[in-house]
Short mmCIF file of C-alpha atoms in Angstrom, two decimals:
data_model
loop_
_atom_site.label_atom_id
_atom_site.label_comp_id
_atom_site.label_asym_id
_atom_site.label_seq_id
_atom_site.Cartn_x
_atom_site.Cartn_y
_atom_site.Cartn_z
CA MET U 1111 63.51 340.62 -179.07
CA ALA U 1112 62.78 342.92 -181.95
CA ASN U 1113 62.69 340.06 -184.44
CA ALA U 1114 59.85 338.85 -182.76
CA LEU U 1115 58.15 341.81 -182.61
CA GLN U 1116 58.22 341.53 -186.62
CA GLU U 1117 56.83 338.72 -186.85
CA ILE U 1118 53.50 339.43 -184.35
CA ASP U 1119 53.72 342.39 -186.29
CA ARG U 1120 53.65 340.65 -189.63
CA ARG U 1121 51.11 337.39 -187.98
CA LEU U 1122 48.22 340.25 -187.37
CA ALA U 1123 48.75 342.38 -190.48
CA ASP U 1124 48.46 339.19 -192.81
CA PRO U 1125 47.28 336.94 -191.01
CA LEU U 1126 46.81 333.97 -194.36
CA ALA U 1127 50.67 334.63 -194.90
CA PRO U 1128 51.40 330.98 -194.20
CA LEU U 1129 48.74 329.09 -195.67
CA ARG U 1130 48.12 331.33 -198.46
CA GLY U 1131 47.97 328.98 -201.65
CA ARG U 1132 49.14 325.56 -199.34
CA ALA U 1133 47.09 322.76 -200.47
CA ASP U 1134 48.37 320.80 -197.90
CA ALA U 1135 47.36 323.61 -194.90
CA VAL U 1136 44.42 323.23 -192.17
CA GLY U 1137 42.00 325.76 -191.06
CA LEU U 1138 40.87 325.95 -188.00
CA ILE U 1139 37.04 327.03 -186.82
CA GLY U 1140 36.88 326.27 -182.77
CA ALA U 1141 38.92 325.83 -179.99
CA ASP U 1142 40.55 322.54 -178.95
CA ILE U 1143 41.26 320.78 -182.17
CA PRO U 1144 44.25 318.85 -180.89
CA ILE U 1145 47.27 321.14 -181.39
CA ASP U 1146 49.98 318.18 -181.29
CA VAL U 1147 47.78 317.01 -184.05
CA LEU U 1148 48.15 319.67 -186.23
CA LEU U 1149 52.39 319.86 -184.53
CA ALA U 1150 52.61 316.01 -185.80
CA SER U 1151 51.34 316.71 -189.02
CA GLY U 1152 53.70 319.06 -190.24
CA ARG U 1153 51.12 320.92 -192.70
CA PRO U 1154 50.90 324.91 -192.66
CA PHE U 1155 47.71 325.19 -189.94
CA GLY U 1156 46.53 328.19 -187.82
CA HIS U 1157 42.58 330.11 -186.80
CA LEU U 1158 41.19 330.72 -189.60
CA PRO U 1159 40.98 335.43 -189.06
CA TRP U 1160 37.96 337.44 -188.76
CA ASP U 1161 37.07 341.24 -189.16
CA ALA U 1162 35.99 342.90 -186.83
CA ALA U 1163 36.04 346.42 -189.06
CA ALA U 1164 34.65 345.01 -192.28
CA PRO U 1165 30.91 344.50 -193.13
CA THR U 1166 29.19 341.38 -193.89
CA PRO U 1167 26.11 341.67 -195.84
CA TRP U 1168 26.82 338.22 -198.48
CA ALA U 1169 27.01 335.86 -194.70
CA ASP U 1170 23.94 337.83 -193.49
CA GLN U 1171 21.74 336.36 -195.79
CA TRP U 1172 22.33 333.67 -194.21
CA LEU U 1173 23.47 332.97 -190.56
CA GLU U 1174 20.74 333.70 -187.88
CA SER U 1175 20.91 336.15 -185.24
CA SER U 1176 22.76 333.64 -182.72
CA PHE U 1177 25.31 333.88 -185.28
CA PRO U 1178 28.21 335.39 -183.15
CA TYR U 1179 30.30 338.80 -184.99
CA TRP U 1180 33.14 335.86 -185.90
CA ALA U 1181 31.29 333.58 -187.54
CA ARG U 1182 29.56 335.44 -189.74
CA SER U 1183 33.22 337.35 -191.13
CA ILE U 1184 34.92 334.32 -191.27
CA LEU U 1185 31.99 333.38 -193.68
CA GLU U 1186 31.99 336.76 -195.56
CA LEU U 1187 35.80 336.36 -196.05
CA TRP U 1188 35.41 332.24 -197.01
CA HIS U 1189 33.00 333.34 -199.35
CA ALA U 1190 35.61 336.14 -200.71
CA GLY U 1191 37.84 334.37 -201.65
CA ALA U 1192 40.20 334.49 -198.92
CA PHE U 1193 40.40 330.42 -198.22
CA ASP U 1194 40.46 329.53 -201.70
CA GLY U 1195 43.85 327.65 -202.70
CA MET U 1196 44.01 325.77 -198.70
CA GLY U 1197 43.52 321.96 -198.26
CA THR U 1198 41.12 321.37 -195.54
CA VAL U 1199 39.60 323.77 -192.66
CA VAL U 1200 38.80 321.62 -189.45
CA PHE U 1201 35.22 323.01 -187.12
CA SER U 1202 35.62 321.54 -183.79
CA ARG U 1203 32.33 320.72 -182.04
CA ALA U 1204 33.19 322.57 -178.73
CA GLU U 1205 31.83 325.48 -179.36
CA ASP U 1206 28.37 325.49 -180.67
CA ALA U 1207 29.00 328.43 -183.42
CA SER U 1208 32.05 326.24 -185.41
CA GLN U 1209 29.69 322.97 -185.27
CA ARG U 1210 26.91 325.79 -186.69
CA LEU U 1211 29.20 327.33 -189.21
CA TYR U 1212 30.29 323.82 -190.45
CA TYR U 1213 27.18 322.64 -191.06
CA TYR U 1214 26.57 325.89 -192.93
CA VAL U 1215 29.92 326.02 -194.83
CA ARG U 1216 28.56 322.36 -195.93
CA GLU U 1217 25.18 322.61 -197.11
CA LEU U 1218 25.98 326.14 -199.45
CA GLN U 1219 28.99 323.90 -200.81
CA ARG U 1220 26.34 321.10 -201.54
CA ARG U 1221 24.61 324.41 -202.87
CA GLY U 1222 27.10 325.48 -205.01
CA ALA U 1223 26.63 328.29 -203.44
CA LEU U 1224 30.26 329.28 -201.68
CA ARG U 1225 33.72 327.09 -203.24
CA GLY U 1226 37.03 327.02 -200.81
CA PRO U 1227 39.02 324.16 -199.12
CA ALA U 1228 36.83 321.13 -198.71
CA VAL U 1229 35.28 320.66 -194.28
CA ALA U 1230 36.12 318.08 -191.84
CA MET U 1231 34.32 318.49 -188.59
CA PHE U 1232 36.60 317.51 -184.45
CA ASP U 1233 34.01 315.69 -183.12
CA VAL U 1234 35.13 315.85 -179.22
CA ALA U 1235 33.12 315.19 -176.72
CA LEU U 1236 33.89 316.75 -172.76
CA LEU U 1237 31.39 315.40 -170.67
CA PRO U 1238 33.87 313.52 -168.28
CA ARG U 1239 33.42 310.11 -168.04
CA GLU U 1240 34.80 307.06 -170.28
CA SER U 1241 32.09 307.04 -173.16
CA SER U 1242 33.33 310.76 -174.05
CA LEU U 1243 36.92 309.76 -173.61
CA ALA U 1244 36.80 306.73 -176.15
CA HIS U 1245 34.38 309.31 -178.43
CA THR U 1246 37.46 311.82 -178.80
CA THR U 1247 39.83 309.45 -178.81
CA ALA U 1248 38.37 307.77 -181.67
CA ALA U 1249 38.35 311.56 -182.79
CA ILE U 1250 41.99 312.31 -182.63
CA ALA U 1251 42.65 309.10 -184.21
CA GLU U 1252 40.03 310.67 -188.00
CA ILE U 1253 41.64 313.38 -187.68
CA ALA U 1254 44.58 312.48 -187.56
CA THR U 1255 44.34 310.21 -190.88
CA ALA U 1256 42.34 313.03 -192.39
CA LEU U 1257 45.48 315.47 -192.28
CA ASP U 1258 47.41 311.29 -193.17
CA THR U 1259 49.00 311.55 -189.72
CA PRO U 1260 49.74 308.13 -188.46
CA VAL U 1261 48.59 307.73 -185.21
CA ALA U 1262 52.47 306.65 -184.54
CA ASP U 1263 53.46 310.61 -184.65
CA LEU U 1264 50.90 311.78 -182.12
CA ALA U 1265 54.46 311.28 -179.71
CA ARG U 1266 56.27 313.26 -182.14
CA GLY U 1267 52.66 315.76 -182.17
CA ILE U 1268 53.21 316.13 -178.60
CA GLU U 1269 57.12 316.49 -177.92
CA SER U 1270 56.67 319.37 -179.91
CA ALA U 1271 52.93 320.54 -178.33
CA ASN U 1272 55.41 320.22 -175.46
CA ARG U 1273 57.81 323.12 -176.38
CA LEU U 1274 55.34 325.47 -177.18
CA ARG U 1275 53.49 324.78 -174.09
CA GLY U 1276 56.47 325.92 -171.55
CA ALA U 1277 56.07 328.90 -173.62
CA LEU U 1278 52.76 330.13 -173.53
CA GLN U 1279 53.19 328.83 -169.50
CA GLN U 1280 56.43 331.18 -169.21
CA LEU U 1281 55.36 334.28 -171.65
CA GLN U 1282 52.13 333.92 -168.94
CA ALA U 1283 54.14 333.60 -165.91
CA GLY U 1284 56.47 336.95 -167.20
CA ARG U 1285 53.28 339.03 -167.31
CA SER U 1286 52.85 342.21 -164.92
CA ALA U 1287 51.47 344.77 -166.81
CA ASN U 1288 51.53 345.00 -170.97
CA GLY U 1289 47.46 343.03 -170.85
CA PRO U 1290 47.37 344.88 -175.01
CA PHE U 1291 51.28 343.19 -175.67
CA TYR U 1292 50.38 339.91 -174.68
CA GLU U 1293 46.87 339.99 -176.13
CA ARG U 1294 48.58 340.72 -179.81
CA VAL U 1295 50.97 337.44 -179.10
CA ALA U 1296 48.22 334.98 -178.13
CA ARG U 1297 46.67 336.79 -181.54
CA ALA U 1298 49.44 336.31 -183.67
CA ALA U 1299 50.07 332.50 -182.51
CA LEU U 1300 46.31 331.28 -183.14
CA TRP U 1301 46.55 332.37 -186.39
CA ASN U 1302 49.29 329.83 -186.95
CA ASP U 1303 52.21 328.02 -185.96
CA PRO U 1304 54.74 330.04 -183.54
CA THR U 1305 56.95 328.11 -182.53
CA PRO U 1306 59.40 329.22 -184.88
CA TRP U 1307 59.52 332.58 -182.89
CA LEU U 1308 57.55 332.73 -179.27
CA GLU U 1309 60.16 331.20 -177.16
CA HIS U 1310 62.35 334.64 -178.93
CA VAL U 1311 59.56 337.02 -177.00
CA GLU U 1312 60.20 339.74 -174.31
CA ALA U 1313 57.79 342.09 -173.94
CA PRO U 1314 58.79 346.02 -173.94
CA ARG U 1315 59.61 347.33 -170.09
CA ALA U 1316 57.06 349.34 -169.30
CA SER U 1317 56.72 349.99 -164.99
CA PRO U 1318 53.98 347.26 -163.75
CA PRO U 1319 49.61 348.97 -163.48
CA THR U 1320 48.25 348.97 -159.26
CA ALA U 1321 45.55 347.12 -160.22
CA ARG U 1322 46.14 342.93 -161.74
CA VAL U 1323 42.92 342.24 -163.87
CA LEU U 1324 41.33 338.67 -164.90
CA LEU U 1325 39.99 338.55 -167.87
CA ALA U 1326 36.78 336.42 -168.38
CA GLY U 1327 33.98 334.81 -170.75
CA SER U 1328 34.33 335.27 -174.21
CA ALA U 1329 36.85 335.86 -176.49
CA PRO U 1330 37.08 339.30 -177.85
CA PRO U 1331 37.95 340.15 -181.15
CA ASP U 1332 40.93 342.36 -179.99
CA ASP U 1333 42.71 344.63 -177.30
CA ARG U 1334 40.43 346.88 -177.50
CA LEU U 1335 39.68 345.56 -173.83
CA HIS U 1336 42.78 345.01 -172.37
CA ARG U 1337 43.91 348.87 -173.91
CA ALA U 1338 40.71 349.87 -171.81
CA ALA U 1339 41.68 348.41 -168.12
CA GLU U 1340 45.81 350.47 -169.42
CA ASP U 1341 43.75 353.56 -170.12
CA ALA U 1342 42.77 353.52 -166.34
CA GLY U 1343 46.42 352.72 -164.76
CA ALA U 1344 45.63 348.54 -164.76
CA SER U 1345 46.47 346.04 -166.53
CA ILE U 1346 44.82 342.71 -167.95
CA VAL U 1347 47.33 340.43 -166.45
CA ALA U 1348 45.44 336.93 -167.82
CA GLU U 1349 42.62 335.46 -169.62
CA ALA U 1350 40.05 333.06 -169.12
CA HIS U 1351 38.43 332.02 -172.76
CA VAL U 1352 39.71 330.11 -175.24
CA HIS U 1353 42.03 332.50 -176.84
CA GLY U 1354 44.12 333.26 -173.54
CA LEU U 1355 47.21 332.90 -173.87
CA ALA U 1356 47.58 329.80 -171.43
CA ARG U 1357 44.95 328.05 -173.66
CA LEU U 1358 47.10 324.73 -173.36
CA GLY U 1359 47.20 324.06 -170.44
CA GLY U 1360 51.36 322.55 -169.17
CA PRO U 1361 52.94 319.69 -171.15
CA LEU U 1362 51.31 316.99 -171.78
CA ALA U 1363 53.02 313.53 -170.38
CA LEU U 1364 51.34 310.07 -171.33
CA ALA U 1365 51.39 308.35 -168.09
CA GLY U 1366 50.49 305.12 -169.76
CA ASP U 1367 48.54 306.05 -172.27
CA SER U 1368 47.78 305.84 -176.45
CA PRO U 1369 48.45 308.72 -177.62
CA GLU U 1370 45.64 309.73 -178.84
CA ARG U 1371 44.48 308.86 -175.47
CA ALA U 1372 46.52 310.63 -173.51
CA ILE U 1373 45.54 314.33 -175.73
CA ALA U 1374 42.03 313.80 -174.86
CA ARG U 1375 42.73 313.11 -171.94
CA ARG U 1376 43.99 316.88 -171.63
CA LEU U 1377 41.20 317.80 -173.81
CA THR U 1378 38.69 317.35 -171.75
CA ALA U 1379 40.40 317.56 -168.07
CA THR U 1380 42.09 321.84 -169.98
CA SER U 1381 38.94 323.68 -171.39
CA VAL U 1382 37.16 325.83 -171.37
CA GLY U 1383 34.94 326.46 -174.48
CA PRO U 1384 31.19 326.39 -173.85
CA ARG U 1385 30.72 322.57 -173.40
CA ALA U 1386 33.41 322.55 -171.11
CA VAL U 1387 31.72 321.06 -167.74
CA ARG U 1388 33.04 322.08 -164.87
CA ASP U 1389 32.40 323.79 -161.37
CA ARG U 1390 32.57 327.63 -163.20
CA ALA U 1391 32.07 329.29 -160.23
CA GLN U 1392 35.07 327.99 -158.08
CA TRP U 1393 37.79 327.91 -161.19
CA ILE U 1394 36.59 331.62 -162.25
CA VAL U 1395 38.06 332.00 -157.82
CA GLN U 1396 40.77 330.03 -158.75
CA GLN U 1397 41.78 331.91 -162.01
CA ALA U 1398 41.61 335.00 -160.43
CA SER U 1399 43.61 333.32 -157.32
CA ALA U 1400 46.74 332.09 -159.57
CA ALA U 1401 46.49 335.45 -161.89
CA ARG U 1402 47.12 337.27 -158.57
CA ALA U 1403 43.96 339.55 -159.95
CA ARG U 1404 42.21 342.58 -157.36
CA GLY U 1405 39.18 342.06 -159.91
CA VAL U 1406 37.40 340.34 -162.83
CA ILE U 1407 35.92 341.44 -166.17
CA LEU U 1408 33.44 338.92 -167.46
CA TRP U 1409 32.49 340.17 -170.57
CA LEU U 1410 29.90 337.56 -172.07
CA THR U 1411 28.48 338.63 -175.23
CA ARG U 1412 24.77 338.31 -176.58
CA GLU U 1413 25.84 335.09 -178.14
CA ASP U 1414 27.44 332.89 -175.74
CA GLU U 1415 24.24 331.82 -173.92
CA ALA U 1416 25.39 329.25 -172.52
CA LEU U 1417 28.41 330.70 -170.61
CA ALA U 1418 25.65 333.66 -169.35
CA TRP U 1419 24.56 329.68 -167.24
CA HIS U 1420 26.72 330.38 -165.33
CA VAL U 1421 26.94 333.66 -163.92
CA PRO U 1422 24.67 334.67 -161.71
CA ALA U 1423 27.09 331.69 -159.30
CA GLN U 1424 30.59 333.18 -160.95
CA ARG U 1425 29.58 336.47 -158.92
CA ARG U 1426 27.76 334.72 -155.32
CA ALA U 1427 32.27 332.79 -155.83
CA LEU U 1428 33.88 335.87 -157.10
CA GLU U 1429 32.26 338.21 -154.30
CA ALA U 1430 33.09 335.77 -151.21
CA ALA U 1431 36.48 335.37 -151.69
CA GLY U 1432 36.16 338.85 -151.48
CA ILE U 1433 36.91 340.08 -155.28
CA PRO U 1434 35.79 342.51 -156.91
CA ALA U 1435 33.93 342.38 -160.31
CA LEU U 1436 32.39 344.18 -163.06
CA VAL U 1437 29.85 341.88 -164.42
CA LEU U 1438 29.50 342.63 -169.02
CA PRO U 1439 26.48 340.17 -170.27
CA ALA U 1440 25.56 340.55 -173.08
CA ALA U 1441 27.91 342.89 -174.52
CA HIS U 1442 28.46 343.94 -178.32
CA TRP U 1443 31.76 341.70 -179.27
CA ARG U 1444 33.20 345.13 -181.79
CA ALA U 1445 32.36 346.69 -177.27
CA ASP U 1446 30.43 349.35 -178.69
CA ASP U 1447 28.15 349.62 -176.48
CA GLY U 1448 29.31 351.40 -173.18
CA ALA U 1449 31.99 348.75 -172.26
CA LEU U 1450 35.39 350.50 -172.84
CA ASP U 1451 34.15 353.05 -171.07
CA ARG U 1452 32.70 351.21 -168.14
CA ILE U 1453 36.12 349.03 -167.69
CA THR U 1454 37.77 352.04 -167.43
CA SER U 1455 36.09 353.12 -164.84
CA PHE U 1456 35.99 349.75 -163.59
CA CYS U 1457 39.52 349.76 -163.23
CA GLN U 1458 40.39 353.75 -162.18
CA GLY U 1459 37.88 351.87 -158.65
CA LEU U 1460 40.38 349.32 -158.64
CA ARG U 1461 44.12 351.31 -158.56
CA ASN U 1462 41.65 353.28 -156.38
CA ALA U 1463 41.03 350.97 -153.30
CA PRO U 1464 43.41 350.24 -151.29
CA ALA U 1465 45.20 346.74 -151.26
#
């Protein structure tokens, strides 16, 4: 376990270390880029990191206020040369911000204002209908080709991804406390392939909290929301956002499909991104029940406008299910708007309420 914890600390301290200077490295931006294809490629890969504390003066010249801060930070780091030497960055169309950032990066590179890796779009379509499934299936084959990965190798990629899914599921199933620790694991697993160390991770011992909490909505920059809950004697034991520990779902079976079609079907079924099509009111109640949560924190940054439309229905569904909810709409991504104090107060109320 000690080595695994050290690996987590190393990855969080220097997320780009496994990718730096690797011409075959694949950077990722956005949700639902298929892990199966990345593992089948044999290339080092990871989501491009952000810096929640650093200013973004260069990026602010180009990006409108509707871009979330993480996108500004990534563009600022790109301009500073943090990603130089990497081969390709794949953007996802599953999120508005990642899709728009792709076009900005392309235009800035065309103008000569930005250097760095080549860019590609993963053109995922998430509507639950045959034409969207066919579109995403073709997009998976296209991104595999872009990464010099024969489609025939995708079955091997699914096997590797299923091992990773199983390790993530096992960690999630064992959660009862230590919310900040699990957030750190999830973030370290986002930056690059966690397969070599994830199966060896064990949570530090801690007394279970009196209140289990589900965090849903936007993905926070780090563990600051989790720490606020712990300060009140509660614990976030599950996340329902694009960077959560359970983001890959359970093992993927081919079930008669081609590998690329099976991957496409899984993405359509499990995506929680802003463009996923689902009954989000029913879904959030299901997520809270599965986590055995006594309360839900629905934290939504002001840039996640698509998610905000679902808040009234989600609030009503949680109330009908008897699950208290703290709704924090139009939140600052850095949580410097009083959100942390409100989370602590909410969790104290959950802790003191009758079970």
